[in-house]
Amino acid sequence: MNIIVVGLSHKTAPVEVRERVAFSPNLIERPLRELVSLDDISEGVIVSTCNRVEIYATTHDIAGGTARIKRFLADHHRIPLESLEQYLYSYHSEAAIRHVFRVASSLDSMVVGEPQILGQIKTAYGYAAEYRTSGTILNRFLHKAFSVAKRVRTETRIASSAVSVAFAAVELARKILGDLSGKTVMLIGAGEMCELAAKHFLTSGARGLLVANRTFAKGERLAAEFGGEAIPFEELFQELHRADIVLSSTGAPHTIIAPRDVEAVVKRRKFKPMFFIDIAVPRDIDPRVNDLESAYLFTVDDLQEIVEANMAQRNQEASKGEEIVEQEIGQFHCWLSSLESTPTIVALRARFEEIRRAELEKTLCGWKDLSPEAEKRLEIMTLSIMNKLLHTPTAVLKRAGQGGRTDLYTDALRQLFDLQTSRQDDDELELELEEE
């Protein structure tokens, strides 16, 4: 069984493409079920954030599975595959393990060391577990990725300073508006990114905080946490003139702020500058807002300059994180490789047991005066002989799996003993291997 990754990120696709292939967390059940219904895709997890959309899956057929997932992404979002494929990357086997470990550890993030991505992958895995589209391999794989991320975070100083997309937004606001003291910030949305932005803006001297969220109670909780004011979402445009800085991060499938909305607000503010930061994907604010006088709009991609400066400071710590990832890849890959020998080991034991049982019964049938106690001893003796005979080949086969030489041994054993395997056998021994 192989692990494959297919996706795109801020490194390969602009926001205009990423927003078209984003999956809504509220509607994730159907695409997850469609994913694992593809031929030879047995497990699947969909990760969808503002900076990346990735699918983690298991398959016996690397090339075919990868092609089917690319087609799934294109068809699901109604994008011609030939126009989407240029933005997609794919990994399999050890490269896939390395990629996911790096993503979970925030080594592949726009801002290296930012903590949001780990929570986002955990949420994606939670959906897959809830809808039972992850199984033995992806369950163990992602739990391992979480533990690697924790190790990178605790054994390096990669997250020692407050650097994130939200912090980069604050830095950009400083560049545009100068001193933020006395400025009023409006957050549209009340998710994790908005919460982080609130912390950074207030720490940087912003005076007031307004929160507009579709679920008023959630917006009210966030506003209360920072001493701000919650605004009913339907009154957003009535209150927008109060904000010098507007940061929007909602899950809306389309823009919620149009040029005409901002034009009226800017006039009401007598053309006092307004700074808009749209970190939502799909975007919340119509890009034409940036064409209006006194309105300055930046998207998540515009944060790249700030991000790159911060990344330079973290390169040294990131290199330590890369070393940890490399150490952990080998351990997990050994476990995954050992699964390839699982069905052969189970089938070999079944064949020996079949022979032992048949020969024992034949012997007992011709030995009528044998006492029950002697019969029991004979049973134990034959079982002991079988186990001793199988011990060495079983150990060798497991070691071969960990060393990447499984095929040579399994093919030979299957031909020599005419072995057949089943999915049930796989599951039984996978559990044994996990217990080990």
Coordinates of C-alpha atoms in Angstrom, one line a residue:
M1 CA 0.0 0.0 0.0
N2 CA 1.3 3.5 -0.9
I3 CA 0.6 6.9 0.5
I4 CA 0.1 9.6 -2.2
V5 CA -0.4 13.4 -1.9
V6 CA -1.9 15.6 -4.6
G7 CA -2.5 19.3 -4.2
L8 CA -1.5 22.9 -4.7
S9 CA -0.3 25.7 -2.5
H10 CA 0.7 29.3 -2.3
K11 CA 4.0 28.2 -3.9
T12 CA 2.4 26.8 -7.0
A13 CA -0.9 28.6 -7.5
P14 CA -2.1 32.2 -7.2
V15 CA -5.1 33.0 -5.0
E16 CA -7.4 33.1 -8.0
V17 CA -6.8 29.4 -8.5
R18 CA -6.7 28.4 -4.8
E19 CA -10.1 29.9 -4.2
R20 CA -11.6 27.9 -7.0
V21 CA -10.4 24.6 -5.6
A22 CA -11.1 25.3 -2.0
F23 CA -13.4 22.9 -0.1
S24 CA -16.0 24.3 2.4
P25 CA -15.6 22.6 5.8
N26 CA -19.4 22.6 6.1
L27 CA -19.8 20.6 2.9
I28 CA -16.8 18.2 3.2
E29 CA -18.7 14.9 3.7
R30 CA -19.7 14.5 0.1
P31 CA -16.3 15.1 -1.5
L32 CA -14.7 12.8 1.1
R33 CA -17.1 10.0 0.2
E34 CA -16.6 10.6 -3.5
L35 CA -12.8 10.5 -3.0
V36 CA -12.7 7.0 -1.3
S37 CA -15.2 5.7 -3.9
L38 CA -12.6 6.2 -6.7
D39 CA -11.0 3.0 -8.0
D40 CA -8.2 1.8 -5.7
I41 CA -8.4 4.7 -3.3
S42 CA -9.0 3.1 0.1
E43 CA -8.4 6.0 2.4
G44 CA -8.6 9.8 2.0
V45 CA -8.2 13.1 3.9
I46 CA -8.8 16.6 2.4
V47 CA -6.9 19.5 3.7
S48 CA -8.2 22.9 2.6
T49 CA -6.8 26.2 3.9
C50 CA -6.3 29.7 2.5
N51 CA -2.8 28.7 1.4
R52 CA -3.2 25.1 0.3
V53 CA -5.6 22.4 -0.9
E54 CA -4.1 18.9 -0.5
I55 CA -5.5 15.3 -0.6
Y56 CA -3.8 12.5 1.3
A57 CA -4.8 9.0 0.1
T58 CA -3.7 5.4 0.0
T59 CA -3.6 3.3 -3.1
H60 CA -1.9 0.2 -4.6
D61 CA -1.5 2.0 -7.9
I62 CA 0.6 5.2 -7.5
A63 CA 0.3 6.5 -11.1
G64 CA -3.4 5.5 -11.5
G65 CA -4.4 6.8 -8.1
T66 CA -2.6 10.1 -8.6
A67 CA -4.3 10.6 -12.0
R68 CA -7.7 9.8 -10.6
I69 CA -7.3 12.3 -7.7
K70 CA -6.3 15.0 -10.2
R71 CA -9.3 14.3 -12.2
F72 CA -11.5 14.3 -9.1
L73 CA -10.2 17.8 -8.1
A74 CA -10.9 19.1 -11.6
D75 CA -14.4 17.5 -12.0
H76 CA -15.5 18.4 -8.5
H77 CA -14.7 22.1 -9.0
R78 CA -15.7 22.1 -12.7
I79 CA -12.3 23.2 -13.9
P80 CA -10.7 21.7 -17.1
L81 CA -8.0 19.4 -15.9
E82 CA -5.6 20.7 -18.6
S83 CA -5.8 24.2 -17.0
L84 CA -5.6 23.0 -13.4
E85 CA -2.8 20.5 -13.8
Q86 CA 0.0 23.1 -14.2
Y87 CA -0.6 24.2 -10.6
L88 CA -0.7 20.7 -9.1
Y89 CA 2.1 18.7 -7.4
S90 CA 2.1 15.1 -6.3
Y91 CA 4.2 13.0 -4.1
H92 CA 4.2 9.3 -3.2
S93 CA 5.9 6.9 -0.8
E94 CA 8.8 8.5 1.2
A95 CA 8.4 11.8 -0.6
A96 CA 4.8 12.0 0.5
I97 CA 5.7 11.2 4.1
R98 CA 8.4 13.9 4.0
H99 CA 6.0 16.5 2.5
V100 CA 3.2 15.9 5.1
F101 CA 5.6 15.9 8.0
R102 CA 7.0 19.2 6.7
V103 CA 3.5 20.8 6.2
A104 CA 2.3 19.7 9.7
S105 CA 5.5 21.1 11.2
S106 CA 5.0 24.4 9.4
L107 CA 8.2 24.1 7.4
D108 CA 6.3 24.5 4.1
S109 CA 4.1 27.4 5.3
M110 CA 4.1 30.9 3.9
V111 CA 5.4 31.9 7.3
V112 CA 7.6 29.2 8.6
G113 CA 6.7 28.2 12.1
E114 CA 3.2 29.6 12.1
P115 CA 0.9 27.4 14.3
Q116 CA -2.3 27.5 12.4
I117 CA -1.5 24.8 9.8
L118 CA -1.3 22.0 12.4
G119 CA -4.7 22.8 13.8
Q120 CA -6.1 22.9 10.2
I121 CA -4.7 19.5 9.4
K122 CA -6.1 18.1 12.7
T123 CA -9.5 19.5 11.8
A124 CA -9.3 17.9 8.3
Y125 CA -8.3 14.6 9.9
G126 CA -11.2 15.0 12.3
Y127 CA -13.6 15.2 9.4
A128 CA -12.1 12.1 7.7
A129 CA -12.3 10.2 11.0
E130 CA -15.9 11.3 11.5
Y131 CA -17.0 10.1 8.0
R132 CA -14.7 7.0 8.2
T133 CA -12.6 7.9 5.1
S134 CA -9.4 7.4 7.0
G135 CA -8.2 4.0 8.1
T136 CA -5.3 2.1 9.6
I137 CA -2.6 3.8 7.5
L138 CA -3.7 7.4 7.4
N139 CA -4.7 7.3 11.0
R140 CA -1.2 6.2 12.0
F141 CA 0.3 8.5 9.4
L142 CA -1.4 11.7 10.6
H143 CA -0.9 10.9 14.3
K144 CA 2.8 10.5 13.5
A145 CA 2.8 13.8 11.6
F146 CA 1.2 15.5 14.6
S147 CA 3.9 14.1 16.9
V148 CA 6.7 15.2 14.5
A149 CA 5.2 18.7 14.4
K150 CA 5.2 18.8 18.2
R151 CA 8.8 17.6 18.3
V152 CA 9.9 20.3 15.8
R153 CA 8.1 23.0 17.8
T154 CA 9.5 21.9 21.2
E155 CA 13.1 21.1 20.1
T156 CA 13.7 24.2 18.0
R157 CA 12.9 27.9 18.4
I158 CA 11.0 27.9 15.1
A159 CA 7.9 29.4 16.8
S160 CA 9.7 31.6 19.4
S161 CA 8.6 34.9 17.9
A162 CA 5.1 36.1 17.0
V163 CA 5.2 35.5 13.3
S164 CA 2.1 34.5 11.4
V165 CA -0.1 35.6 8.4
A166 CA -2.1 37.7 10.9
F167 CA 1.1 39.3 12.2
A168 CA 2.3 39.9 8.7
A169 CA -1.0 41.8 8.1
V170 CA -0.2 44.0 11.1
E171 CA 3.2 44.7 9.7
L172 CA 1.7 45.6 6.4
A173 CA -0.8 48.0 8.1
R174 CA 2.1 49.7 9.8
K175 CA 3.8 50.3 6.4
I176 CA 0.6 51.8 5.0
L177 CA -0.8 53.8 7.9
G178 CA 2.3 54.3 10.1
D179 CA 1.7 54.3 13.8
L180 CA -1.4 52.2 14.6
S181 CA -2.2 53.9 17.9
G182 CA -5.6 55.4 17.8
K183 CA -6.7 53.3 14.9
T184 CA -9.9 51.3 14.9
V185 CA -9.9 47.8 13.6
M186 CA -12.9 45.9 12.2
L187 CA -12.7 42.1 12.0
I188 CA -15.2 40.4 9.6
G189 CA -15.3 36.8 10.8
A190 CA -14.5 35.4 14.2
G191 CA -12.3 32.4 13.4
E192 CA -8.8 31.6 14.6
M193 CA -7.1 34.0 12.1
C194 CA -9.3 36.9 13.3
E195 CA -8.5 36.1 16.9
L196 CA -4.8 36.2 16.2
A197 CA -5.1 39.4 14.2
A198 CA -7.0 41.0 17.1
K199 CA -4.2 40.1 19.5
H200 CA -1.5 41.5 17.2
F201 CA -3.4 44.7 16.3
L202 CA -4.2 45.5 19.9
T203 CA -0.6 44.8 21.0
S204 CA 0.5 47.1 18.3
G205 CA -1.5 50.0 19.8
A206 CA -4.8 49.9 17.9
R207 CA -7.5 51.7 19.9
G208 CA -10.7 50.0 19.2
L209 CA -11.9 46.6 17.9
L210 CA -15.2 45.9 16.1
V211 CA -16.2 42.3 15.2
A212 CA -18.9 41.5 12.6
N213 CA -19.7 37.8 12.3
R214 CA -22.7 36.0 10.7
T215 CA -23.2 34.1 14.0
F216 CA -23.6 37.1 16.3
A217 CA -22.9 35.1 19.6
K218 CA -19.5 34.0 18.3
G219 CA -18.6 37.5 17.3
E220 CA -19.8 38.7 20.7
R221 CA -17.5 36.2 22.5
L222 CA -14.5 37.3 20.4
A223 CA -15.2 41.0 21.0
A224 CA -15.7 40.4 24.7
E225 CA -12.3 38.6 24.9
F226 CA -10.5 41.7 23.7
G227 CA -12.7 44.4 25.1
G228 CA -14.2 45.2 21.7
E229 CA -17.7 45.7 20.3
A230 CA -19.7 43.1 18.4
I231 CA -21.8 44.3 15.4
P232 CA -24.7 42.4 13.8
F233 CA -23.6 41.2 10.4
E234 CA -26.5 42.8 8.7
E235 CA -25.4 46.2 10.1
L236 CA -21.9 45.7 8.7
F237 CA -22.1 48.5 6.1
Q238 CA -23.7 50.9 8.5
E239 CA -20.7 50.6 10.8
L240 CA -17.9 50.2 8.3
H241 CA -17.1 53.9 8.3
R242 CA -15.8 53.6 11.9
A243 CA -12.9 51.4 10.9
D244 CA -9.5 52.5 9.7
I245 CA -8.4 48.9 9.2
V246 CA -10.7 46.1 8.0
L247 CA -9.5 42.5 8.1
S248 CA -11.8 40.0 6.5
S249 CA -11.5 36.2 6.9
T250 CA -14.9 34.5 6.5
G251 CA -15.8 31.2 4.8
A252 CA -18.2 32.9 2.4
P253 CA -18.2 31.3 -1.1
H254 CA -18.3 34.7 -2.8
T255 CA -17.3 38.3 -2.2
I256 CA -19.2 40.1 0.5
I257 CA -17.9 43.6 0.0
A258 CA -18.3 45.3 -3.3
P259 CA -16.8 48.6 -4.7
R260 CA -20.1 50.5 -4.3
D261 CA -20.2 49.6 -0.6
V262 CA -16.7 51.0 0.0
E263 CA -17.2 54.0 -2.2
A264 CA -20.1 55.1 0.0
V265 CA -18.1 54.5 3.2
V266 CA -15.1 56.4 1.9
K267 CA -17.2 59.4 1.1
R268 CA -18.8 59.3 4.6
R269 CA -15.2 59.3 6.1
K270 CA -14.4 62.3 3.9
F271 CA -11.7 60.2 2.1
K272 CA -9.8 59.4 5.2
P273 CA -7.6 56.4 4.2
M274 CA -9.0 52.9 4.8
F275 CA -6.8 49.8 4.8
F276 CA -8.4 46.5 3.8
I277 CA -6.8 43.1 4.3
D278 CA -8.6 40.2 2.7
I279 CA -7.0 36.9 3.9
A280 CA -10.1 34.8 3.0
V281 CA -10.0 32.2 0.2
P282 CA -12.3 32.5 -1.7
R283 CA -11.8 36.3 -1.3
D284 CA -14.3 38.3 0.7
I285 CA -13.6 41.7 -0.9
D286 CA -14.0 42.5 -4.6
P287 CA -10.4 43.4 -6.0
R288 CA -11.8 46.5 -7.7
V289 CA -12.1 48.1 -4.2
N290 CA -8.3 48.8 -4.6
D291 CA -9.1 51.1 -7.5
L292 CA -11.1 53.5 -5.3
E293 CA -9.7 56.7 -3.9
S294 CA -8.4 56.4 -0.3
A295 CA -9.0 52.6 -0.2
Y296 CA -6.0 50.3 0.0
L297 CA -6.8 46.6 -0.5
F298 CA -4.3 43.7 0.1
T299 CA -4.8 40.0 -0.2
V300 CA -3.1 37.1 1.4
D301 CA -0.6 37.0 -1.5
D302 CA 0.4 40.6 -0.8
L303 CA 1.6 39.5 2.6
Q304 CA 4.4 37.5 0.9
E305 CA 6.9 40.4 1.2
I306 CA 6.5 40.6 5.0
V307 CA 6.5 36.9 5.2
E308 CA 9.8 36.5 3.3
A309 CA 11.5 38.9 5.7
N310 CA 10.4 37.0 8.7
M311 CA 11.3 33.7 7.1
A312 CA 14.9 34.8 6.7
Q313 CA 15.1 35.1 10.5
R314 CA 13.8 31.5 10.9
N315 CA 15.9 29.7 8.4
Q316 CA 18.4 28.5 10.9
E317 CA 15.8 27.1 13.2
A318 CA 14.0 25.6 10.2
S319 CA 17.0 23.6 9.2
K320 CA 17.0 22.0 12.6
G321 CA 13.3 21.1 12.0
E322 CA 14.2 19.6 8.7
E323 CA 16.7 17.3 10.4
I324 CA 14.0 16.1 12.8
V325 CA 11.7 15.4 9.9
E326 CA 14.3 13.3 8.2
Q327 CA 14.9 11.3 11.4
E328 CA 11.2 10.5 11.7
I329 CA 10.6 9.6 8.0
G330 CA 12.7 6.5 8.3
Q331 CA 10.8 5.2 11.3
F332 CA 7.4 5.6 9.8
H333 CA 8.5 4.3 6.4
C334 CA 9.8 1.1 8.1
W335 CA 6.4 0.5 9.6
L336 CA 4.6 1.2 6.3
S337 CA 7.0 -1.1 4.4
S338 CA 6.5 -3.8 6.9
L339 CA 2.8 -3.9 6.0
E340 CA 3.7 -5.2 2.6
S341 CA 4.9 -8.5 4.1
T342 CA 1.8 -8.8 6.4
P343 CA -0.4 -10.9 4.1
T344 CA 2.4 -13.3 3.2
I345 CA 3.2 -13.9 6.9
V346 CA -0.4 -14.6 7.7
A347 CA -0.8 -16.9 4.7
L348 CA 2.4 -18.8 5.6
R349 CA 1.2 -19.4 9.1
A350 CA -2.2 -20.5 7.9
R351 CA -0.6 -23.0 5.5
F352 CA 1.6 -24.5 8.2
E353 CA -1.3 -24.7 10.6
E354 CA -3.4 -26.5 7.9
I355 CA -0.7 -29.1 7.4
R356 CA -0.1 -29.5 11.1
R357 CA -3.8 -30.0 11.9
A358 CA -4.3 -32.5 9.0
E359 CA -1.3 -34.6 10.0
L360 CA -2.2 -34.6 13.7
E361 CA -5.8 -35.7 13.0
K362 CA -4.5 -38.5 10.7
T363 CA -2.1 -39.7 13.5
L364 CA -4.8 -39.6 16.2
C365 CA -7.2 -41.6 14.1
G366 CA -4.8 -44.5 13.9
W367 CA -3.9 -44.3 17.6
K368 CA -7.1 -45.3 19.4
D369 CA -5.6 -46.2 22.8
L370 CA -4.0 -42.8 23.3
S371 CA -5.0 -41.1 26.5
P372 CA -6.4 -37.5 26.5
E373 CA -3.4 -36.3 28.4
A374 CA -1.0 -37.8 25.8
E375 CA -3.2 -36.4 23.0
K376 CA -2.9 -32.9 24.5
R377 CA 0.9 -33.3 24.8
L378 CA 1.1 -34.3 21.1
E379 CA -0.9 -31.2 20.2
I380 CA 1.4 -29.0 22.1
M381 CA 4.5 -30.6 20.6
T382 CA 3.3 -30.2 17.0
L383 CA 2.4 -26.6 17.7
S384 CA 5.8 -25.9 19.2
I385 CA 7.6 -27.4 16.2
M386 CA 5.5 -25.3 13.8
N387 CA 6.2 -22.1 15.7
K388 CA 10.0 -22.7 15.9
L389 CA 10.0 -23.5 12.2
L390 CA 8.2 -20.2 11.4
H391 CA 10.0 -18.0 13.8
T392 CA 13.1 -17.3 11.6
P393 CA 11.3 -16.8 8.3
T394 CA 8.8 -14.5 9.9
A395 CA 11.5 -12.4 11.5
V396 CA 13.5 -12.3 8.2
L397 CA 10.4 -11.2 6.3
K398 CA 9.6 -8.4 8.7
R399 CA 13.2 -7.2 8.5
A400 CA 13.1 -7.4 4.7
G401 CA 10.0 -5.1 4.7
Q402 CA 11.8 -2.5 6.8
G403 CA 14.7 -2.6 4.5
G404 CA 12.7 -2.2 1.3
R405 CA 13.4 -5.8 0.0
T406 CA 9.9 -7.2 0.6
D407 CA 9.1 -8.3 -3.0
L408 CA 12.0 -10.7 -3.3
Y409 CA 11.0 -12.7 -0.2
T410 CA 7.2 -12.5 -0.5
D411 CA 7.2 -13.6 -4.2
A412 CA 9.5 -16.6 -3.4
L413 CA 7.4 -17.7 -0.4
R414 CA 4.1 -17.4 -2.3
Q415 CA 5.4 -19.5 -5.1
L416 CA 7.1 -22.1 -3.0
F417 CA 4.1 -22.7 -0.7
D418 CA 1.3 -21.6 -3.2
L419 CA 0.1 -19.0 -0.7
Q420 CA -3.2 -17.0 -1.1
T421 CA -3.8 -13.8 0.9
S422 CA -6.9 -12.0 1.9
R423 CA -7.9 -8.5 3.1
Q424 CA -8.9 -10.0 6.5
D425 CA -5.5 -11.4 7.0
D426 CA -4.0 -8.0 6.3
D427 CA -6.2 -6.3 8.9
E428 CA -5.4 -9.0 11.5
L429 CA -1.7 -8.7 11.2
E430 CA -1.7 -4.9 10.9
L431 CA -3.2 -4.9 14.4
E432 CA -0.5 -7.2 15.6
L433 CA 2.2 -4.9 14.1
E434 CA 0.6 -1.8 15.7
E435 CA 0.7 -3.6 19.1
E436 CA 4.3 -4.3 18.6

